Each structure stands twice: as structure tokens, then as C-alpha cells.
mmCIF file of C-alpha atoms and ligand atoms in Angstrom:
data_model
loop_
_atom_site.group_PDB
_atom_site.id
_atom_site.type_symbol
_atom_site.label_atom_id
_atom_site.label_comp_id
_atom_site.label_asym_id
_atom_site.label_seq_id
_atom_site.Cartn_x
_atom_site.Cartn_y
_atom_site.Cartn_z
ATOM 1 C CA MET A 233 27.424 4.024 -6.839
ATOM 2 C CA LYS A 234 26.294 7.123 -4.870
ATOM 3 C CA LYS A 235 27.125 7.190 -1.172
ATOM 4 C CA VAL A 236 24.907 8.711 1.504
ATOM 5 C CA LEU A 237 25.500 9.329 5.218
ATOM 6 C CA ILE A 238 22.308 9.191 7.312
ATOM 7 C CA THR A 239 22.513 10.362 10.929
ATOM 8 C CA GLY A 240 19.860 9.208 13.386
ATOM 9 C CA ALA A 241 19.846 5.938 11.403
ATOM 10 C CA ALA A 242 18.646 3.816 14.350
ATOM 11 C CA GLY A 243 15.656 6.090 14.895
ATOM 12 C CA PHE A 244 12.190 6.048 13.398
ATOM 13 C CA LEU A 245 12.658 8.306 10.363
ATOM 14 C CA GLY A 246 16.375 7.573 9.889
ATOM 15 C CA SER A 247 15.886 3.805 9.654
ATOM 16 C CA HIS A 248 13.122 4.173 7.044
ATOM 17 C CA LEU A 249 15.394 6.501 5.056
ATOM 18 C CA CYS A 250 18.177 3.898 5.198
ATOM 19 C CA ASP A 251 15.737 1.339 3.749
ATOM 20 C CA ARG A 252 14.722 3.707 0.962
ATOM 21 C CA PHE A 253 18.268 4.596 -0.080
ATOM 22 C CA ILE A 254 19.353 0.940 -0.004
ATOM 23 C CA LYS A 255 16.333 0.140 -2.192
ATOM 24 C CA GLU A 256 17.354 2.908 -4.630
ATOM 25 C CA GLY A 257 20.819 1.324 -4.951
ATOM 26 C CA TYR A 258 22.882 3.733 -2.849
ATOM 27 C CA LYS A 259 25.718 2.832 -0.507
ATOM 28 C CA VAL A 260 24.433 3.869 2.917
ATOM 29 C CA ILE A 261 26.406 4.756 6.027
ATOM 30 C CA GLY A 262 24.115 4.898 9.060
ATOM 31 C CA MET A 263 25.321 6.816 12.109
ATOM 32 C CA ASP A 264 23.713 6.882 15.554
ATOM 33 C CA ASN A 265 24.579 6.906 19.260
ATOM 34 C CA PHE A 266 21.316 5.151 20.292
ATOM 35 C CA ILE A 267 20.313 7.902 22.723
ATOM 36 C CA THR A 268 16.671 7.612 21.627
ATOM 37 C CA GLY A 269 17.086 5.030 18.850
ATOM 38 C CA ASP A 270 17.194 1.241 18.826
ATOM 39 C CA SER A 271 19.616 -1.072 17.002
ATOM 40 C CA LYS A 272 16.602 -3.310 16.187
ATOM 41 C CA ASN A 273 15.473 -0.691 13.655
ATOM 42 C CA VAL A 274 18.489 -1.392 11.428
ATOM 43 C CA LYS A 275 19.160 -5.019 12.371
ATOM 44 C CA HIS A 276 17.788 -6.228 9.023
ATOM 45 C CA LEU A 277 20.354 -4.067 7.185
ATOM 46 C CA MET A 278 23.445 -5.054 9.156
ATOM 47 C CA ASN A 279 24.555 -7.809 6.758
ATOM 48 C CA HIS A 280 23.653 -5.891 3.610
ATOM 49 C CA SER A 281 26.747 -5.319 1.477
ATOM 50 C CA ASN A 282 25.766 -1.689 0.775
ATOM 51 C CA PHE A 283 25.125 -0.803 4.415
ATOM 52 C CA GLU A 284 27.664 0.236 7.030
ATOM 53 C CA PHE A 285 26.819 1.312 10.569
ATOM 54 C CA ILE A 286 28.941 3.647 12.681
ATOM 55 C CA GLU A 287 28.078 4.122 16.356
ATOM 56 C CA HIS A 288 28.988 7.736 16.995
ATOM 57 C CA ASP A 289 27.736 10.875 18.728
ATOM 58 C CA VAL A 290 27.583 13.515 15.987
ATOM 59 C CA THR A 291 28.280 16.315 18.462
ATOM 60 C CA ASN A 292 31.877 15.011 18.447
ATOM 61 C CA PHE A 293 34.257 15.329 15.479
ATOM 62 C CA ILE A 294 33.134 13.134 12.582
ATOM 63 C CA SER A 295 35.514 11.341 10.271
ATOM 64 C CA ILE A 296 34.286 9.523 7.156
ATOM 65 C CA ASP A 297 36.618 7.650 4.798
ATOM 66 C CA GLY A 298 36.381 8.245 1.071
ATOM 67 C CA GLU A 299 33.905 10.179 -0.965
ATOM 68 C CA LEU A 300 30.395 11.136 0.019
ATOM 69 C CA ASP A 301 27.574 12.396 -2.231
ATOM 70 C CA TYR A 302 24.807 13.152 0.259
ATOM 71 C CA ILE A 303 24.289 13.703 3.982
ATOM 72 C CA LEU A 304 20.884 13.482 5.657
ATOM 73 C CA HIS A 305 21.071 14.838 9.194
ATOM 74 C CA PHE A 306 18.230 13.237 11.157
ATOM 75 C CA ALA A 307 19.930 12.734 14.525
ATOM 76 C CA SER A 308 17.975 14.519 17.263
ATOM 77 C CA PRO A 309 15.563 13.606 19.994
ATOM 78 C CA ALA A 310 12.167 14.330 18.458
ATOM 79 C CA SER A 311 9.512 13.681 21.063
ATOM 80 C CA PRO A 312 8.646 16.324 23.686
ATOM 81 C CA ILE A 313 9.331 13.844 26.509
ATOM 82 C CA ASP A 314 12.714 12.930 25.030
ATOM 83 C CA TYR A 315 13.870 16.489 24.646
ATOM 84 C CA LEU A 316 12.686 17.399 28.122
ATOM 85 C CA LYS A 317 14.666 14.469 29.552
ATOM 86 C CA ILE A 318 17.818 15.337 27.579
ATOM 87 C CA PRO A 319 17.618 19.075 26.871
ATOM 88 C CA ILE A 320 21.356 19.771 26.603
ATOM 89 C CA GLN A 321 21.971 16.891 24.177
ATOM 90 C CA THR A 322 19.017 18.168 22.130
ATOM 91 C CA LEU A 323 20.558 21.631 21.863
ATOM 92 C CA LYS A 324 23.975 20.133 21.079
ATOM 93 C CA VAL A 325 22.869 17.788 18.313
ATOM 94 C CA GLY A 326 21.006 20.590 16.531
ATOM 95 C CA SER A 327 23.890 23.053 16.876
ATOM 96 C CA LEU A 328 27.299 21.335 17.291
ATOM 97 C CA GLY A 329 26.131 18.210 15.473
ATOM 98 C CA THR A 330 24.852 20.216 12.513
ATOM 99 C CA HIS A 331 28.060 22.270 12.456
ATOM 100 C CA ASN A 332 30.193 19.093 12.339
ATOM 101 C CA LEU A 333 28.096 17.619 9.543
ATOM 102 C CA LEU A 334 28.178 20.815 7.494
ATOM 103 C CA GLY A 335 31.961 20.643 7.879
ATOM 104 C CA VAL A 336 31.911 17.107 6.476
ATOM 105 C CA ALA A 337 29.622 18.251 3.617
ATOM 106 C CA LYS A 338 32.017 21.081 2.775
ATOM 107 C CA GLU A 339 35.087 18.833 2.859
ATOM 108 C CA LYS A 340 33.484 16.103 0.748
ATOM 109 C CA ASN A 341 31.587 18.432 -1.548
ATOM 110 C CA ALA A 342 28.434 16.570 -0.550
ATOM 111 C CA ARG A 343 24.852 17.836 -0.626
ATOM 112 C CA MET A 344 23.338 18.014 2.862
ATOM 113 C CA LEU A 345 19.664 17.841 3.824
ATOM 114 C CA ILE A 346 18.642 18.731 7.367
ATOM 115 C CA ALA A 347 15.569 17.534 9.244
ATOM 116 C CA SER A 348 13.848 20.667 10.437
ATOM 117 C CA THR A 349 10.388 20.673 11.915
ATOM 118 C CA SER A 350 6.976 22.294 12.158
ATOM 119 C CA GLU A 351 8.088 23.198 15.711
ATOM 120 C CA ILE A 352 10.034 26.112 14.290
ATOM 121 C CA TYR A 353 6.589 27.726 13.834
ATOM 122 C CA GLY A 354 6.008 27.306 17.610
ATOM 123 C CA ASP A 355 2.375 27.860 18.628
ATOM 124 C CA PRO A 356 1.514 29.310 15.218
ATOM 125 C CA LEU A 357 -0.488 32.472 14.672
ATOM 126 C CA VAL A 358 -0.737 31.737 10.946
ATOM 127 C CA HIS A 359 -2.864 28.782 9.881
ATOM 128 C CA PRO A 360 -2.186 26.621 7.943
ATOM 129 C CA GLN A 361 1.569 27.184 8.205
ATOM 130 C CA THR A 362 3.333 28.392 5.086
ATOM 131 C CA GLU A 363 7.122 28.375 4.747
ATOM 132 C CA ASP A 364 7.288 32.190 4.821
ATOM 133 C CA TYR A 365 5.825 32.343 8.357
ATOM 134 C CA TYR A 366 8.560 33.167 10.916
ATOM 135 C CA GLY A 367 6.890 31.435 13.847
ATOM 136 C CA ASN A 368 5.900 32.062 17.436
ATOM 137 C CA VAL A 369 8.406 30.309 19.703
ATOM 138 C CA ASN A 370 9.044 30.822 23.425
ATOM 139 C CA THR A 371 12.851 30.672 23.615
ATOM 140 C CA ILE A 372 12.897 29.848 27.336
ATOM 141 C CA GLY A 373 9.882 27.520 27.480
ATOM 142 C CA PRO A 374 10.332 23.748 27.943
ATOM 143 C CA ARG A 375 10.064 23.137 24.188
ATOM 144 C CA GLY A 376 12.556 25.932 23.463
ATOM 145 C CA VAL A 377 15.536 23.545 23.596
ATOM 146 C CA TYR A 378 14.207 21.684 20.574
ATOM 147 C CA ASP A 379 12.624 24.579 18.701
ATOM 148 C CA GLU A 380 15.635 26.865 19.004
ATOM 149 C CA ALA A 381 18.113 24.084 18.179
ATOM 150 C CA LYS A 382 16.159 23.498 14.982
ATOM 151 C CA ARG A 383 15.921 27.213 14.192
ATOM 152 C CA PHE A 384 19.689 27.534 14.692
ATOM 153 C CA GLN A 385 20.136 24.449 12.515
ATOM 154 C CA GLU A 386 18.289 26.156 9.663
ATOM 155 C CA SER A 387 20.346 29.352 10.112
ATOM 156 C CA ILE A 388 23.759 27.667 10.127
ATOM 157 C CA THR A 389 22.722 25.542 7.149
ATOM 158 C CA MET A 390 21.823 28.653 5.128
ATOM 159 C CA ALA A 391 25.090 30.301 6.283
ATOM 160 C CA TYR A 392 27.140 27.348 5.006
ATOM 161 C CA HIS A 393 25.195 27.517 1.767
ATOM 162 C CA ARG A 394 25.639 31.268 1.312
ATOM 163 C CA PHE A 395 29.170 31.641 2.683
ATOM 164 C CA HIS A 396 30.826 28.349 1.699
ATOM 165 C CA GLY A 397 28.624 27.394 -1.248
ATOM 166 C CA VAL A 398 27.645 24.054 0.318
ATOM 167 C CA GLU A 399 24.617 22.518 -1.424
ATOM 168 C CA THR A 400 21.886 22.308 1.194
ATOM 169 C CA ARG A 401 18.233 21.296 1.533
ATOM 170 C CA ILE A 402 15.844 21.957 4.445
ATOM 171 C CA VAL A 403 12.769 19.849 5.094
ATOM 172 C CA ARG A 404 10.235 21.066 7.672
ATOM 173 C CA ILE A 405 8.673 17.828 8.834
ATOM 174 C CA PHE A 406 5.175 17.820 10.338
ATOM 175 C CA ASN A 407 3.996 15.070 12.743
ATOM 176 C CA THR A 408 4.907 11.766 11.117
ATOM 177 C CA TYR A 409 3.990 8.286 12.307
ATOM 178 C CA GLY A 410 4.324 4.605 11.483
ATOM 179 C CA PRO A 411 6.101 1.395 12.429
ATOM 180 C CA ARG A 412 9.363 1.742 14.453
ATOM 181 C CA MET A 413 8.148 4.623 16.568
ATOM 182 C CA ARG A 414 9.045 3.867 20.181
ATOM 183 C CA LEU A 415 6.055 2.822 22.230
ATOM 184 C CA ASN A 416 7.348 4.822 25.199
ATOM 185 C CA ASP A 417 8.414 7.995 23.404
ATOM 186 C CA GLY A 418 5.384 9.912 24.709
ATOM 187 C CA ARG A 419 4.184 11.100 21.304
ATOM 188 C CA VAL A 420 0.454 10.924 20.981
ATOM 189 C CA ILE A 421 0.137 7.923 18.631
ATOM 190 C CA PRO A 422 2.373 5.494 20.548
ATOM 191 C CA ALA A 423 0.993 6.901 23.810
ATOM 192 C CA PHE A 424 -2.667 6.230 22.905
ATOM 193 C CA MET A 425 -1.954 2.878 21.238
ATOM 194 C CA GLY A 426 0.225 1.730 24.159
ATOM 195 C CA GLN A 427 -2.496 2.721 26.608
ATOM 196 C CA ALA A 428 -5.132 0.845 24.588
ATOM 197 C CA LEU A 429 -2.931 -2.272 24.452
ATOM 198 C CA ARG A 430 -2.216 -2.193 28.190
ATOM 199 C CA GLY A 431 -5.875 -1.619 29.059
ATOM 200 C CA GLU A 432 -5.305 1.884 30.411
ATOM 201 C CA ASP A 433 -7.393 4.986 29.852
ATOM 202 C CA LEU A 434 -6.216 7.320 27.067
ATOM 203 C CA THR A 435 -4.708 10.535 28.460
ATOM 204 C CA ILE A 436 -5.787 13.668 26.614
ATOM 205 C CA PHE A 437 -3.717 16.697 27.537
ATOM 206 C CA GLY A 438 -5.832 19.834 27.914
ATOM 207 C CA ASP A 439 -9.405 19.697 26.597
ATOM 208 C CA GLY A 440 -8.344 17.946 23.379
ATOM 209 C CA SER A 441 -9.292 20.859 21.124
ATOM 210 C CA GLN A 442 -5.675 21.292 19.972
ATOM 211 C CA THR A 443 -5.113 19.955 16.464
ATOM 212 C CA ARG A 444 -2.411 18.033 14.628
ATOM 213 C CA SER A 445 -2.070 16.678 11.075
ATOM 214 C CA PHE A 446 -0.486 13.228 10.839
ATOM 215 C CA CYS A 447 1.630 12.057 7.912
ATOM 216 C CA TYR A 448 2.359 8.379 7.259
ATOM 217 C CA ILE A 449 6.055 7.475 7.130
ATOM 218 C CA ASP A 450 6.116 6.273 3.490
ATOM 219 C CA ASP A 451 4.694 9.598 2.297
ATOM 220 C CA GLN A 452 7.226 11.498 4.412
ATOM 221 C CA VAL A 453 10.164 9.485 3.049
ATOM 222 C CA GLU A 454 8.982 10.070 -0.528
ATOM 223 C CA GLY A 455 8.795 13.838 0.070
ATOM 224 C CA ILE A 456 12.273 13.931 1.618
ATOM 225 C CA TYR A 457 13.734 11.840 -1.199
ATOM 226 C CA ARG A 458 12.291 14.158 -3.852
ATOM 227 C CA LEU A 459 13.447 17.276 -2.010
ATOM 228 C CA LEU A 460 17.008 15.972 -1.710
ATOM 229 C CA LEU A 461 17.174 15.420 -5.458
ATOM 230 C CA SER A 462 15.548 18.780 -6.283
ATOM 231 C CA ASP A 463 17.487 22.007 -6.739
ATOM 232 C CA TYR A 464 15.559 24.061 -4.139
ATOM 233 C CA VAL A 465 17.581 25.408 -1.189
ATOM 234 C CA TYR A 466 14.895 27.042 0.956
ATOM 235 C CA PRO A 467 12.715 25.232 3.518
ATOM 236 C CA VAL A 468 9.886 23.012 2.295
ATOM 237 C CA ASN A 469 7.003 21.722 4.453
ATOM 238 C CA ILE A 470 6.407 17.990 4.182
ATOM 239 C CA GLY A 471 3.374 16.699 6.028
ATOM 240 C CA ASN A 472 -0.237 15.675 5.636
ATOM 241 C CA PRO A 473 -2.683 18.614 5.691
ATOM 242 C CA HIS A 474 -5.571 16.461 6.981
ATOM 243 C CA GLU A 475 -6.061 18.106 10.395
ATOM 244 C CA ILE A 476 -7.844 16.572 13.404
ATOM 245 C CA SER A 477 -8.402 17.577 17.023
ATOM 246 C CA ILE A 478 -6.731 15.387 19.636
ATOM 247 C CA SER A 479 -10.119 14.491 21.175
ATOM 248 C CA ASP A 480 -11.508 13.286 17.821
ATOM 249 C CA PHE A 481 -8.255 11.457 17.268
ATOM 250 C CA ALA A 482 -8.591 9.664 20.632
ATOM 251 C CA GLU A 483 -12.055 8.506 19.548
ATOM 252 C CA GLU A 484 -10.618 7.177 16.284
ATOM 253 C CA ILE A 485 -8.005 5.204 18.221
ATOM 254 C CA ILE A 486 -10.600 3.817 20.626
ATOM 255 C CA LYS A 487 -12.550 2.492 17.618
ATOM 256 C CA LEU A 488 -9.483 1.147 15.832
ATOM 257 C CA THR A 489 -8.090 -0.659 18.876
ATOM 258 C CA ASN A 490 -11.472 -1.852 20.108
ATOM 259 C CA THR A 491 -10.528 -0.879 23.634
ATOM 260 C CA THR A 492 -13.196 -0.579 26.313
ATOM 261 C CA GLN A 493 -11.157 2.126 28.045
ATOM 262 C CA LYS A 494 -12.249 5.765 28.121
ATOM 263 C CA VAL A 495 -10.401 9.059 27.823
ATOM 264 C CA ILE A 496 -9.161 10.977 30.861
ATOM 265 C CA TYR A 497 -7.946 14.560 30.883
ATOM 266 C CA LYS A 498 -4.600 15.885 32.143
ATOM 267 C CA ASP A 499 -3.015 19.331 32.167
ATOM 268 C CA LEU A 500 -1.968 20.739 28.800
ATOM 269 C CA PRO A 501 1.860 20.955 28.678
ATOM 270 C CA VAL A 502 3.317 24.476 28.627
ATOM 271 C CA ASN A 503 3.495 25.970 25.105
ATOM 272 C CA ASP A 504 1.778 22.964 23.511
ATOM 273 C CA PRO A 505 0.843 24.311 20.046
ATOM 274 C CA MET A 506 -2.942 24.731 19.726
ATOM 275 C CA GLN A 507 -3.108 24.091 15.999
ATOM 276 C CA ARG A 508 -0.897 22.644 13.343
ATOM 277 C CA GLN A 509 -1.488 22.013 9.662
ATOM 278 C CA PRO A 510 1.084 22.223 6.889
ATOM 279 C CA ASP A 511 0.418 24.259 3.786
ATOM 280 C CA ILE A 512 1.984 21.941 1.202
ATOM 281 C CA SER A 513 1.409 24.074 -1.915
ATOM 282 C CA LEU A 514 5.164 24.510 -2.328
ATOM 283 C CA ALA A 515 5.915 20.774 -2.118
ATOM 284 C CA ARG A 516 3.093 20.095 -4.591
ATOM 285 C CA LYS A 517 4.463 22.651 -7.043
ATOM 286 C CA LEU A 518 8.198 21.986 -6.674
ATOM 287 C CA LEU A 519 8.264 18.253 -6.113
ATOM 288 C CA GLY A 520 4.950 17.104 -7.546
ATOM 289 C CA TRP A 521 4.484 15.528 -4.106
ATOM 290 C CA GLU A 522 1.459 15.029 -1.931
ATOM 291 C CA PRO A 523 0.592 12.403 0.680
ATOM 292 C CA LYS A 524 -1.135 9.264 -0.582
ATOM 293 C CA VAL A 525 -1.798 7.210 2.550
ATOM 294 C CA GLN A 526 -5.113 7.884 4.321
ATOM 295 C CA ARG A 527 -4.955 8.111 8.108
ATOM 296 C CA GLU A 528 -7.243 5.091 8.508
ATOM 297 C CA GLU A 529 -4.876 2.894 6.516
ATOM 298 C CA GLY A 530 -1.673 4.233 8.102
ATOM 299 C CA MET A 531 -3.067 3.869 11.615
ATOM 300 C CA LYS A 532 -4.056 0.244 10.962
ATOM 301 C CA ILE A 533 -0.529 -0.642 9.844
ATOM 302 C CA THR A 534 0.945 1.195 12.833
ATOM 303 C CA PHE A 535 -1.358 -0.538 15.315
ATOM 304 C CA GLU A 536 -0.438 -3.936 13.838
ATOM 305 C CA TYR A 537 3.217 -3.065 14.436
ATOM 306 C CA PHE A 538 2.634 -2.139 18.073
ATOM 307 C CA LYS A 539 0.431 -5.196 18.633
ATOM 308 C CA ASN A 540 3.249 -7.459 17.493
ATOM 309 C CA LEU A 541 5.827 -6.074 19.915
ATOM 310 C CA THR A 542 6.797 -8.334 22.805
ATOM 311 C CA LYS A 543 5.212 -8.153 26.250
ATOM 312 C CA GLU A 544 8.545 -6.792 27.489
ATOM 313 C CA ASP A 545 8.357 -3.861 25.043
ATOM 314 C CA LEU A 546 4.808 -3.147 26.087
ATOM 315 C CA HIS A 547 5.746 -3.245 29.767
ATOM 316 C CA LYS A 548 8.717 -0.921 29.139
ATOM 317 C CA SER A 549 6.318 1.541 27.621
ATOM 318 C CA GLU A 550 4.757 2.628 30.902
ATOM 319 C CA HIS A 551 3.389 6.030 30.015
ATOM 320 C CA LYS A 552 4.907 9.020 31.739
ATOM 321 C CA ASP A 553 3.423 12.455 32.049
ATOM 322 C CA PHE A 554 4.981 15.350 30.207
ATOM 323 C CA THR A 555 4.786 17.288 33.474
ATOM 324 C CA ASP A 556 7.023 14.675 35.201
ATOM 325 C CA TYR A 557 9.949 16.199 33.346
ATOM 326 C CA ILE A 558 9.340 19.876 34.035
ATOM 327 C CA LYS A 559 10.838 20.984 37.309
HETATM 328 P P1 LIG B 838 13.992 9.245 16.820
HETATM 329 O O1 LIG B 838 14.211 9.609 18.248
HETATM 330 O O2 LIG B 838 13.285 7.972 16.524
HETATM 331 O O3 LIG B 838 15.346 9.226 16.020
HETATM 332 C C1 LIG B 838 16.405 10.103 16.279
HETATM 333 C C2 LIG B 838 17.698 9.303 16.243
HETATM 334 O O4 LIG B 838 18.803 10.214 16.425
HETATM 335 C C3 LIG B 838 17.786 8.257 17.352
HETATM 336 O O5 LIG B 838 18.134 7.010 16.812
HETATM 337 C C4 LIG B 838 18.890 8.797 18.259
HETATM 338 O O6 LIG B 838 19.597 7.784 18.944
HETATM 339 C C5 LIG B 838 19.759 9.582 17.270
HETATM 340 N N1 LIG B 838 20.573 10.629 17.900
HETATM 341 C C6 LIG B 838 20.161 11.622 18.725
HETATM 342 N N2 LIG B 838 21.204 12.385 19.115
HETATM 343 C C7 LIG B 838 22.303 11.865 18.494
HETATM 344 C C8 LIG B 838 23.678 12.213 18.476
HETATM 345 N N3 LIG B 838 24.157 13.239 19.178
HETATM 346 N N4 LIG B 838 24.530 11.475 17.709
HETATM 347 C C9 LIG B 838 24.070 10.429 16.980
HETATM 348 N N5 LIG B 838 22.782 10.047 16.967
HETATM 349 C C10 LIG B 838 21.907 10.750 17.716
HETATM 350 O O7 LIG B 838 13.203 10.476 16.169
HETATM 351 P P2 LIG B 838 12.516 10.608 14.739
HETATM 352 O O8 LIG B 838 11.074 10.790 14.917
HETATM 353 O O9 LIG B 838 13.007 9.528 13.840
HETATM 354 O O10 LIG B 838 13.119 12.001 14.246
HETATM 355 C C11 LIG B 838 14.236 12.061 13.378
HETATM 356 C C12 LIG B 838 14.489 13.486 12.934
HETATM 357 O O11 LIG B 838 13.330 14.012 12.290
HETATM 358 C C13 LIG B 838 14.822 14.431 14.087
HETATM 359 O O12 LIG B 838 15.817 15.334 13.658
HETATM 360 C C14 LIG B 838 13.516 15.167 14.322
HETATM 361 O O13 LIG B 838 13.724 16.442 14.857
HETATM 362 C C15 LIG B 838 12.932 15.226 12.924
HETATM 363 N N6 LIG B 838 11.472 15.350 12.961
HETATM 364 C C16 LIG B 838 10.680 14.277 13.208
HETATM 365 C C17 LIG B 838 9.306 14.438 13.260
HETATM 366 C C18 LIG B 838 8.373 13.283 13.486
HETATM 367 O O14 LIG B 838 7.149 13.478 13.475
HETATM 368 N N7 LIG B 838 8.839 12.076 13.658
HETATM 369 C C19 LIG B 838 8.731 15.704 13.067
HETATM 370 C C20 LIG B 838 9.582 16.800 12.840
HETATM 371 C C21 LIG B 838 10.955 16.597 12.770
HETATM 372 N N1 LIG B 839 -1.026 14.411 23.686
HETATM 373 C C1 LIG B 839 -2.082 13.971 24.466
HETATM 374 N N2 LIG B 839 -1.892 12.835 25.217
HETATM 375 C C2 LIG B 839 -0.734 12.116 25.217
HETATM 376 C C3 LIG B 839 0.331 12.575 24.387
HETATM 377 C C4 LIG B 839 0.150 13.731 23.637
HETATM 378 O O1 LIG B 839 -3.160 14.574 24.510
HETATM 379 O O2 LIG B 839 -0.659 11.101 25.923
HETATM 380 C C5 LIG B 839 -1.215 15.638 22.882
HETATM 381 C C6 LIG B 839 -0.128 16.698 23.071
HETATM 382 O O3 LIG B 839 -0.430 17.525 24.181
HETATM 383 C C7 LIG B 839 -0.185 17.434 21.749
HETATM 384 C C8 LIG B 839 -0.605 16.349 20.737
HETATM 385 O O4 LIG B 839 -1.131 15.271 21.513
HETATM 386 O O5 LIG B 839 -1.176 18.433 21.775
HETATM 387 C C9 LIG B 839 0.554 15.833 19.903
HETATM 388 O O6 LIG B 839 1.601 15.490 20.775
HETATM 389 P P1 LIG B 839 2.971 14.832 20.285
HETATM 390 O O7 LIG B 839 3.833 14.711 21.503
HETATM 391 O O8 LIG B 839 2.668 13.608 19.522
HETATM 392 O O9 LIG B 839 3.588 15.854 19.236
HETATM 393 P P2 LIG B 839 3.805 17.431 19.185
HETATM 394 O O10 LIG B 839 3.154 18.105 20.370
HETATM 395 O O11 LIG B 839 5.282 17.584 19.164
HETATM 396 O O12 LIG B 839 3.140 17.788 17.927
#
């Protein structure tokens, strides 16, 4: 039986990956320190005989008993509000955390896949973004802590591959959504859906002309799974190329949620990328992968999930402004 270590296991993406690997018959070790995650996301796995959970901060030395075949490093705050609230931890998990895990991969002779991001392209000057684009990142801007941690993460991963011969994979994940996102994480989908459920107006940052391309979680997990098992070591974009402006997206959510609220406009956060769309030609060619779930369908499932959360969860989700965290 193959054994996989998944960091960030109590988070949105990590918990779905745990489910997938359990389903595929792997032994899964989930690791998390709950800084932005929630034990509820893996509660259903806790008594599974092939699942083990270790509460641990990956920026500290990591010790794993026995053999290990794969490591998926998904631990990291991922929402702009999270990484503004905890900037140092964000830099540490991408740098020290990745270094520790590469050390484990080297010792165990395990293959390691890292969760990189479309943010490494910054506010992109090339559109759609192809993997050979180097990006346009402001190192000292508020998003720099995340973007540069992830850029460093890619560099150290390639160094371990080239210098130590560690088998590595790099996925550049574009905006992904679905059940188990945190209602209060400030990302646009939980933000708009939380506002609709609480009867608040939807807050568009800027004039809403900035674009994003949203990928449903099941498609993302499939892409990551295929990349891990492929033999390609360079970065691969995984995301849904169907691009939409944030103002059109707000209208879609108003229709879906049937809210009578309107949109209101707030300042655009500093360095908020104006456009984002993955070029997925490489993933199509290498992995035979492309997204299958239409936004309409994925958004319905996600809204059902948020609707079924308790009143307490909804109350906890009081929406905060991005600007509240920039001093
Ligand atoms: P998330 O916040 O839901 O999950 C991250 C998890 O990592 C949380 O459970 C958190 O507690 C854990 N964590 C953070 N620091 C840790 C540490 N030092 N030690 C142990 N655990 C730690 O976020 P997510 O959306 O699931 O993102 C997961 C990964 O995917 C991140 O690396 C993120 O950068 C990447 N990613 C996500 C998206 C997206 O759209 N969701 C896009 C690009 C990249
Ligand atoms: N956004 C918005 N209102 C909100 C939250 C986000 O208009 O309440 C915008 C945000 O400025 C960005 C887009 O939605 O342009 C996507 O934001 P998110 O935080 O989800 O992801 P990222 O900026 O990291 O792609």
C-alpha cells in the first residue's frame, strides 16, 4: 500500500486531497496546525484505518515513521486576508516549511508535489498566463509575502530536484472553489455568498472590471492527482480558463442566491491582479486533463454547502475589509 503525507490536510484543498487518496486506496497521513484550517474538514476520516492525523507546524522539524512514497505540500494560508493577518507565518511555511518537507522527501526517497499558485504571475502582463511567463510581482507589496514565499518554494523545489535528485512536481493552482472553503476567509466566493446569506450588500472591490477564472474543487483534485503520477518536473497550470469579471460574477451570485441585496463598491486592494486566466494547453497535452464542471453547477453545490452551515458559522463570518489589515 502506497503512503502519502498531505500537509494542510485540515484546509480546503488538503482535505479534498485526503479524501481522494483514501478513495484510491493509499495510506494517508494528514498534517496541519489549524492556523487557517478546521478539524471538521477531516472529522469524517478520523476513524478510517488508512488515515492518520498529525497536528504539527511544518516550519518546525518534521519526523515521520517508516516509509513514504509521496508528499503533497499544501500547508499555507491562501486567502489575501489570511496572509495579510499572518504574513510572517505565510513566508515561513513557504520557505522553512518547504525546506523541511524536501528534507523528508530526500530522506525517504519520496516524490514531492508542491502547491504553487497563479499568484507567482503577480498582476500579469501576459494573458492568458502560460507557464513560461516569469510574472509581475511587487516584492514589497502586501501580497508579496505570499507571492514571494511561493516563488521561493518553486526555486528550492527545483534546487532539490537538480542538486539532490529528489523527484518533484509543481502545480500552479488558479482560483479554486467548493465546499469546505471558510465562510470568513475573505475570498470572493465565500465573501459574496456569506453576504447574500446574511442579507448584506455584496462588496465589489474596485470597479469590478478585474477578472478571475474559477475552477471547481473536483476538477482541481483530478489535475493534481494526474500531475503527481506523471513524469513532468516543471510547473503546470491547473485551473479553469472560463474567465469572468468580478462585477458579472456578483450578478451571477445575486441570481443564484436570490438575494434582494445590491452591490456596493469599495477600494481595490493594492496590487490586486487585474486579469487572470490560465492557459491550460500544457495540462491538456501532458495529463489529458481539462475541467469538466461548469461554473453554474459548481456554484450551486458550493452555495448549498454554505446554506447548510450553522447560524454560529454564519455569524462568525462577519466580512472584514482587505484594507483593515494593511497598516
Ligand atoms: P486553506 O487555508 O483552506 O488550507 C491551508 C491549510 O494549511 C490550513 O488547514 C492551515 O491550517 C494549514 N497550515 C498553514 N500553515 C501551516 C503550518 N505552518 N503547518 C501546518 N499546517 C499549516 O487554503 P487552501 O485554499 O486549501 O490552499 C491550500 C494550498 O493550495 C495552499 O498552499 C495555497 O497556497 C494553494 N493554493 C490554493 C488556491 C485556491 O484557490 N484555493 C489557489 C492557489 C494556490
Ligand atoms: N473581491 C471583491 N469583493 C470581496 C472579495 C474579493 O470584489 O468581497 C475581489 C478581489 O478584489 C479580487 C477578486 O475578487 O479582485 C478575487 O479575490 P480573491 O480574494 O477571491 O482571490 P485572489 O485575489 O487571490 O484571486
